[in-house]
């Protein structure tokens, strides 16, 4: 008798679970499909794409509302891209386009075609337009007097004031001034940001390199003659041009010396250099050209000549390999179509190119100009990672905006709109930096078999070991959509390209220990946008679209929500309470 009494609660509990696994049988089957679609969206937002696929398949297996079909197919295509079923996703997007035109569908199909057909289009500059100008003196208040370097960190513009040894931080209409002199950092000459760890590197006229993060400051290296920053790579290596000795030096993120190259035999003065991947572009004033130094190897045969009537005195390389410079007359120029093209944004002493933006600064006018770079091909990606709908009704989406090379686009709120089914909405925006989870795999098969580990909501870093990799180019889509950054020791060009496009890098096997330490300090940014809509929430599928209008292109991504998501969450909560 005791056994029967013991089993009865279990039987009742199992019946409770079964009764709450789906909606009642009296409902319209088309509404039942929406119920399962809501469950799919909840699972997707939690990072459980297997459950999301199962629920979506259930929703599409029966009778559905005609107007819901494009949304079902689009969401199924996104799930297939997350699993690497790229050809299937392309077919599903094609079905969506038969019903309605969506910019995000057209962009995804073009992106898929370029990857599957391995079509690498040449990226060229069409125009550079001014976004805004910051003056060092506004009203009767002096914020900076002599800008010697400019960079950005997230949504914050950083201006190094060399005359006053101050670091000016500008976000929206707010300015914050950090007195570097009180931290022992004086005679400031140059600045550079490590965007993965938040370290701000500063060089001084005393030949020292410091770095600061928050209120913390420390000496990084010393012994240079007029040091200028070349760049920082994605494993934290810092490259410094020792102008006085015509030498480039490489340090790891702990400040340990790793490599150097001294320019001899025909080189006299190297005033500026810029890093892109494993290549350093440098100004060769004696031979009037931009040369290329490959890290670990040496000078490469290709080069770009200076303009006929002027010299290039400052250099910055864009992520797509386009050269930007300042000539000896103070004009900003870029290399396109085998010629140097002038940028009409005024005279400047220095420049920096970051993603699709250019920063120009002038000590004479005491101004910093921010410009947007218009390209001939779309190079940005908008990717919504999650959605939540709360009583009230509060809608929140988490998304990322990067270029195709994994770099965060700064100042994106200026060009971003959030649209609900009813049109454009006002929204609150927050930039959040998330620390990644780090995973190591011995080969590509082990990596792909563990895809369920990656939930997309939080960033993941994968270190793929081995000298050879069986990754295909279409593996890039799961990396981008599931928020995975790849580092690999594989030496083949395809693996290097996939790693770089995901926001990662190729690494040497002996660099693994220091890379692991560096990645523990790294963080990856996401945007959280939230807005409220007046209740009640009406039946039907609603959409949230993140839209970025930049450089002549509209970049969008869309996700959906329904009132059934409230019902599913309530049922899920009730089931958990009964189970407990």
Short mmCIF file of C-alpha atoms in Angstrom, two decimals, residues 14-309:
data_model
loop_
_atom_site.label_atom_id
_atom_site.label_comp_id
_atom_site.label_asym_id
_atom_site.label_seq_id
_atom_site.Cartn_x
_atom_site.Cartn_y
_atom_site.Cartn_z
CA UNK A 14 3.58 13.67 -14.87
CA UNK A 15 0.01 14.36 -16.00
CA UNK A 16 0.48 17.99 -14.96
CA UNK A 17 3.61 18.27 -17.11
CA UNK A 18 1.85 16.69 -20.09
CA UNK A 19 -1.17 18.94 -19.78
CA UNK A 20 1.06 22.03 -19.77
CA UNK A 21 3.34 21.00 -22.66
CA UNK A 22 1.05 22.64 -25.21
CA UNK A 23 -2.11 24.72 -25.64
CA UNK A 24 -5.62 23.34 -25.27
CA UNK A 25 -7.12 21.37 -28.15
CA UNK A 26 -10.01 23.85 -28.54
CA UNK A 27 -7.78 26.61 -29.87
CA UNK A 28 -7.66 27.59 -33.52
CA UNK A 29 -4.75 25.56 -35.02
CA UNK A 30 -3.30 28.79 -36.45
CA UNK A 31 -3.17 30.22 -32.93
CA UNK A 32 -1.58 26.98 -31.77
CA UNK A 33 1.15 27.57 -34.36
CA UNK A 34 1.74 31.02 -32.87
CA UNK A 35 1.96 29.49 -29.41
CA UNK A 36 4.77 27.20 -30.55
CA UNK A 37 6.45 30.07 -32.36
CA UNK A 38 6.42 32.00 -29.07
CA UNK A 39 8.05 29.02 -27.33
CA UNK A 40 10.65 28.93 -30.10
CA UNK A 41 11.48 32.62 -29.61
CA UNK A 42 11.84 32.17 -25.85
CA UNK A 43 14.20 29.22 -26.30
CA UNK A 44 16.21 31.11 -28.92
CA UNK A 45 16.56 34.12 -26.61
CA UNK A 46 17.85 31.78 -23.89
CA UNK A 47 20.45 30.37 -26.29
CA UNK A 48 18.83 26.93 -26.69
CA UNK A 49 18.66 26.76 -30.47
CA UNK A 50 17.83 23.03 -30.51
CA UNK A 51 14.64 23.62 -28.54
CA UNK A 52 13.96 26.70 -30.68
CA UNK A 53 14.14 24.58 -33.84
CA UNK A 54 11.94 21.86 -32.34
CA UNK A 55 9.22 24.33 -31.38
CA UNK A 56 9.42 26.18 -34.71
CA UNK A 57 9.14 22.92 -36.64
CA UNK A 58 6.03 22.10 -34.60
CA UNK A 59 4.57 25.52 -35.41
CA UNK A 60 5.13 25.08 -39.15
CA UNK A 61 3.83 21.51 -39.29
CA UNK A 62 0.14 22.46 -39.09
CA UNK A 63 -2.20 25.17 -40.28
CA UNK A 64 -0.82 28.74 -40.04
CA UNK A 65 -1.98 32.27 -40.76
CA UNK A 66 -0.94 33.34 -44.26
CA UNK A 67 0.62 36.59 -42.98
CA UNK A 68 2.81 34.61 -40.57
CA UNK A 69 4.59 32.56 -43.23
CA UNK A 70 7.42 35.07 -44.01
CA UNK A 71 8.22 35.39 -40.30
CA UNK A 72 8.37 31.61 -39.83
CA UNK A 73 10.65 31.13 -42.83
CA UNK A 74 12.94 34.02 -41.89
CA UNK A 75 13.38 32.74 -38.35
CA UNK A 76 14.00 29.20 -39.62
CA UNK A 77 16.69 30.60 -41.94
CA UNK A 78 18.40 32.31 -38.99
CA UNK A 79 18.37 29.03 -37.04
CA UNK A 80 19.85 27.19 -40.01
CA UNK A 81 22.60 29.78 -40.34
CA UNK A 82 23.42 29.27 -36.66
CA UNK A 83 23.90 25.56 -37.35
CA UNK A 84 25.87 26.06 -40.55
CA UNK A 85 23.12 24.89 -42.93
CA UNK A 86 23.89 27.80 -45.23
CA UNK A 87 22.44 26.44 -48.49
CA UNK A 88 19.17 25.52 -46.75
CA UNK A 89 19.01 28.96 -45.15
CA UNK A 90 19.47 30.57 -48.57
CA UNK A 91 16.48 28.62 -49.93
CA UNK A 92 14.34 29.67 -46.95
CA UNK A 93 15.28 33.33 -47.41
CA UNK A 94 14.35 32.97 -51.08
CA UNK A 95 10.88 31.83 -49.99
CA UNK A 96 10.56 34.90 -47.75
CA UNK A 97 11.35 37.19 -50.68
CA UNK A 98 8.46 35.69 -52.62
CA UNK A 99 6.04 37.05 -50.01
CA UNK A 100 7.55 40.40 -49.05
CA UNK A 101 10.70 42.50 -49.51
CA UNK A 102 12.85 42.79 -46.39
CA UNK A 103 16.22 44.61 -46.51
CA UNK A 104 17.74 42.16 -44.04
CA UNK A 105 16.70 39.25 -46.27
CA UNK A 106 18.25 40.81 -49.37
CA UNK A 107 21.48 41.60 -47.49
CA UNK A 108 21.75 38.09 -45.99
CA UNK A 109 21.20 36.45 -49.39
CA UNK A 110 23.88 38.61 -50.97
CA UNK A 111 26.24 37.89 -48.08
CA UNK A 112 25.61 34.14 -48.38
CA UNK A 113 26.20 34.25 -52.14
CA UNK A 114 29.51 36.08 -51.69
CA UNK A 115 30.68 33.47 -49.16
CA UNK A 116 29.49 30.36 -51.00
CA UNK A 117 30.89 31.58 -54.32
CA UNK A 118 34.02 32.95 -52.58
CA UNK A 119 33.54 36.33 -54.24
CA UNK A 120 35.74 38.93 -52.55
CA UNK A 121 34.70 42.29 -53.95
CA UNK A 122 37.19 45.12 -53.99
CA UNK A 123 36.39 47.68 -51.31
CA UNK A 124 36.90 51.32 -52.34
CA UNK A 125 36.10 54.69 -50.82
CA UNK A 126 33.33 56.67 -52.47
CA UNK A 127 33.30 59.67 -50.15
CA UNK A 128 34.24 60.90 -46.67
CA UNK A 129 31.70 63.17 -44.96
CA UNK A 130 31.90 65.15 -41.76
CA UNK A 131 29.82 63.89 -38.86
CA UNK A 132 30.74 66.48 -36.24
CA UNK A 133 33.49 68.82 -35.02
CA UNK A 134 34.70 69.17 -31.44
CA UNK A 135 36.34 72.46 -30.48
CA UNK A 136 38.80 72.63 -27.62
CA UNK A 137 37.19 75.81 -26.32
CA UNK A 138 33.42 76.07 -25.96
CA UNK A 139 32.08 79.27 -24.53
CA UNK A 140 34.58 80.35 -21.90
CA UNK A 141 35.63 76.80 -20.97
CA UNK A 142 38.78 75.17 -22.32
CA UNK A 143 38.46 71.38 -22.59
CA UNK A 144 41.63 70.72 -24.58
CA UNK A 145 44.29 72.96 -26.08
CA UNK A 146 46.55 70.87 -28.31
CA UNK A 147 45.09 67.56 -29.54
CA UNK A 148 47.99 65.23 -30.38
CA UNK A 149 46.06 61.94 -30.68
CA UNK A 150 42.45 60.77 -30.94
CA UNK A 151 40.87 57.33 -30.56
CA UNK A 152 37.55 55.84 -29.45
CA UNK A 153 36.52 53.23 -26.90
CA UNK A 154 33.01 51.94 -27.34
CA UNK A 155 30.82 55.02 -27.68
CA UNK A 156 33.39 57.36 -26.10
CA UNK A 157 35.72 59.65 -28.03
CA UNK A 158 39.17 60.06 -26.46
CA UNK A 159 41.30 63.16 -27.08
CA UNK A 160 44.87 63.43 -25.77
CA UNK A 161 45.75 67.04 -24.88
CA UNK A 162 49.54 67.19 -25.20
CA UNK A 163 50.04 70.71 -23.85
CA UNK A 164 48.09 70.11 -20.65
CA UNK A 165 48.73 66.36 -20.22
CA UNK A 166 45.02 65.65 -20.08
CA UNK A 167 42.81 62.91 -21.46
CA UNK A 168 39.40 64.21 -22.54
CA UNK A 169 36.55 61.69 -22.75
CA UNK A 170 33.47 62.72 -24.74
CA UNK A 171 30.26 60.69 -24.77
CA UNK A 172 27.19 62.28 -26.34
CA UNK A 173 27.17 65.82 -24.90
CA UNK A 174 29.17 64.99 -21.78
CA UNK A 175 32.89 65.61 -21.28
CA UNK A 176 35.12 64.12 -18.64
CA UNK A 177 38.70 65.35 -18.16
CA UNK A 178 41.41 63.14 -16.65
CA UNK A 179 44.53 64.89 -15.37
CA UNK A 180 47.38 62.62 -16.46
CA UNK A 181 50.00 64.84 -14.82
CA UNK A 182 48.65 63.92 -11.40
CA UNK A 183 49.22 60.27 -12.34
CA UNK A 184 52.88 61.00 -13.18
CA UNK A 185 52.31 60.93 -16.95
CA UNK A 186 53.73 64.11 -18.53
CA UNK A 187 54.85 65.37 -21.97
CA UNK A 188 52.16 63.24 -23.66
CA UNK A 189 52.72 62.72 -27.39
CA UNK A 190 50.64 59.81 -28.69
CA UNK A 191 47.77 57.51 -27.65
CA UNK A 192 46.21 54.19 -28.69
CA UNK A 193 43.39 52.02 -27.29
CA UNK A 194 43.31 48.26 -26.92
CA UNK A 195 39.60 47.82 -27.61
CA UNK A 196 39.46 44.30 -26.18
CA UNK A 197 40.85 45.01 -22.72
CA UNK A 198 40.17 48.74 -22.36
CA UNK A 199 43.84 49.63 -21.78
CA UNK A 200 44.71 53.11 -23.05
CA UNK A 201 48.39 53.36 -24.08
CA UNK A 202 50.14 56.75 -23.93
CA UNK A 203 53.65 57.66 -25.13
CA UNK A 204 55.63 60.59 -23.78
CA UNK A 205 58.40 62.90 -24.89
CA UNK A 206 60.61 61.25 -22.27
CA UNK A 207 60.62 58.02 -24.29
CA UNK A 208 58.26 56.14 -21.94
CA UNK A 209 55.07 54.19 -22.58
CA UNK A 210 52.31 54.17 -19.97
CA UNK A 211 48.92 52.55 -19.93
CA UNK A 212 45.80 53.39 -17.95
CA UNK A 213 42.47 51.70 -17.32
CA UNK A 214 39.97 53.39 -15.06
CA UNK A 215 41.95 54.88 -12.19
CA UNK A 216 44.83 52.42 -12.62
CA UNK A 217 48.03 53.50 -14.37
CA UNK A 218 51.38 51.74 -14.89
CA UNK A 219 54.58 52.09 -16.86
CA UNK A 220 54.63 49.67 -19.79
CA UNK A 221 58.02 50.24 -21.51
CA UNK A 222 60.79 52.85 -21.78
CA UNK A 223 64.00 53.77 -23.61
CA UNK A 224 62.57 55.11 -26.89
CA UNK A 225 63.42 58.22 -28.90
CA UNK A 226 60.15 59.85 -29.94
CA UNK A 227 57.91 56.74 -29.77
CA UNK A 228 54.80 56.53 -31.98
CA UNK A 229 52.17 53.79 -31.82
CA UNK A 230 51.81 51.44 -34.77
CA UNK A 231 48.90 49.38 -33.44
CA UNK A 232 47.78 46.62 -31.10
CA UNK A 233 46.74 43.23 -32.43
CA UNK A 234 43.97 40.93 -31.21
CA UNK A 235 46.18 39.03 -28.81
CA UNK A 236 47.37 42.18 -27.07
CA UNK A 237 50.76 42.61 -28.74
CA UNK A 238 51.71 46.30 -28.83
CA UNK A 239 53.73 47.63 -31.78
CA UNK A 240 55.78 50.81 -31.26
CA UNK A 241 57.71 52.85 -33.79
CA UNK A 242 60.94 54.19 -32.28
CA UNK A 243 61.23 57.11 -34.68
CA UNK A 244 64.65 58.21 -33.44
CA UNK A 245 66.17 54.78 -34.19
CA UNK A 246 64.03 53.89 -37.26
CA UNK A 247 62.96 50.72 -35.49
CA UNK A 248 59.66 48.95 -34.84
CA UNK A 249 59.36 46.93 -31.64
CA UNK A 250 56.76 44.40 -30.52
CA UNK A 251 55.80 43.77 -26.88
CA UNK A 252 53.24 41.36 -25.49
CA UNK A 253 50.42 42.71 -23.33
CA UNK A 254 52.54 42.25 -20.19
CA UNK A 255 55.27 44.50 -21.55
CA UNK A 256 57.74 41.73 -22.45
CA UNK A 257 59.87 42.29 -25.57
CA UNK A 258 59.00 39.90 -28.43
CA UNK A 259 60.41 41.14 -31.73
CA UNK A 260 61.90 44.16 -33.49
CA UNK A 261 62.89 45.33 -36.95
CA UNK A 262 65.40 48.12 -37.69
CA UNK A 263 65.22 49.91 -41.05
CA UNK A 264 68.62 49.98 -42.75
CA UNK A 265 70.06 49.96 -46.25
CA UNK A 266 68.33 52.79 -48.07
CA UNK A 267 65.94 53.96 -45.35
CA UNK A 268 66.58 57.27 -43.62
CA UNK A 269 63.49 58.48 -41.73
CA UNK A 270 60.27 56.60 -40.87
CA UNK A 271 57.83 59.13 -39.34
CA UNK A 272 54.67 56.98 -39.17
CA UNK A 273 53.46 53.38 -39.46
CA UNK A 274 50.16 51.50 -39.11
CA UNK A 275 49.30 47.86 -38.37
CA UNK A 276 46.78 45.66 -40.23
CA UNK A 277 46.73 41.96 -39.30
CA UNK A 278 50.37 40.84 -39.58
CA UNK A 279 51.45 43.66 -41.90
CA UNK A 280 52.90 47.03 -40.94
CA UNK A 281 52.48 49.83 -43.48
CA UNK A 282 55.20 52.47 -43.07
CA UNK A 283 56.17 55.79 -44.64
CA UNK A 284 59.48 55.68 -46.50
CA UNK A 285 60.31 59.37 -46.97
CA UNK A 286 63.63 58.76 -48.68
CA UNK A 287 62.09 56.63 -51.45
CA UNK A 288 58.73 58.51 -51.32
CA UNK A 289 56.47 55.51 -50.94
CA UNK A 290 54.38 53.50 -48.48
CA UNK A 291 56.20 50.26 -47.81
CA UNK A 292 55.00 47.03 -46.23
CA UNK A 293 56.78 45.11 -43.47
CA UNK A 294 55.46 41.62 -42.68
CA UNK A 295 55.87 40.78 -39.01
CA UNK A 296 58.44 38.03 -38.52
CA UNK A 297 59.55 38.07 -42.17
CA UNK A 298 60.69 41.45 -43.52
CA UNK A 299 60.08 44.06 -46.21
CA UNK A 300 57.60 43.01 -48.89
CA UNK A 301 58.06 43.87 -52.59
CA UNK A 302 54.74 45.73 -53.04
CA UNK A 303 54.46 49.44 -52.23
CA UNK A 304 52.34 52.54 -52.93
CA UNK A 305 53.99 55.71 -54.32
CA UNK A 306 53.55 59.13 -52.72
CA UNK A 307 51.61 61.88 -54.56
CA UNK A 308 53.65 63.62 -57.24
CA UNK A 309 53.84 67.02 -55.56
#
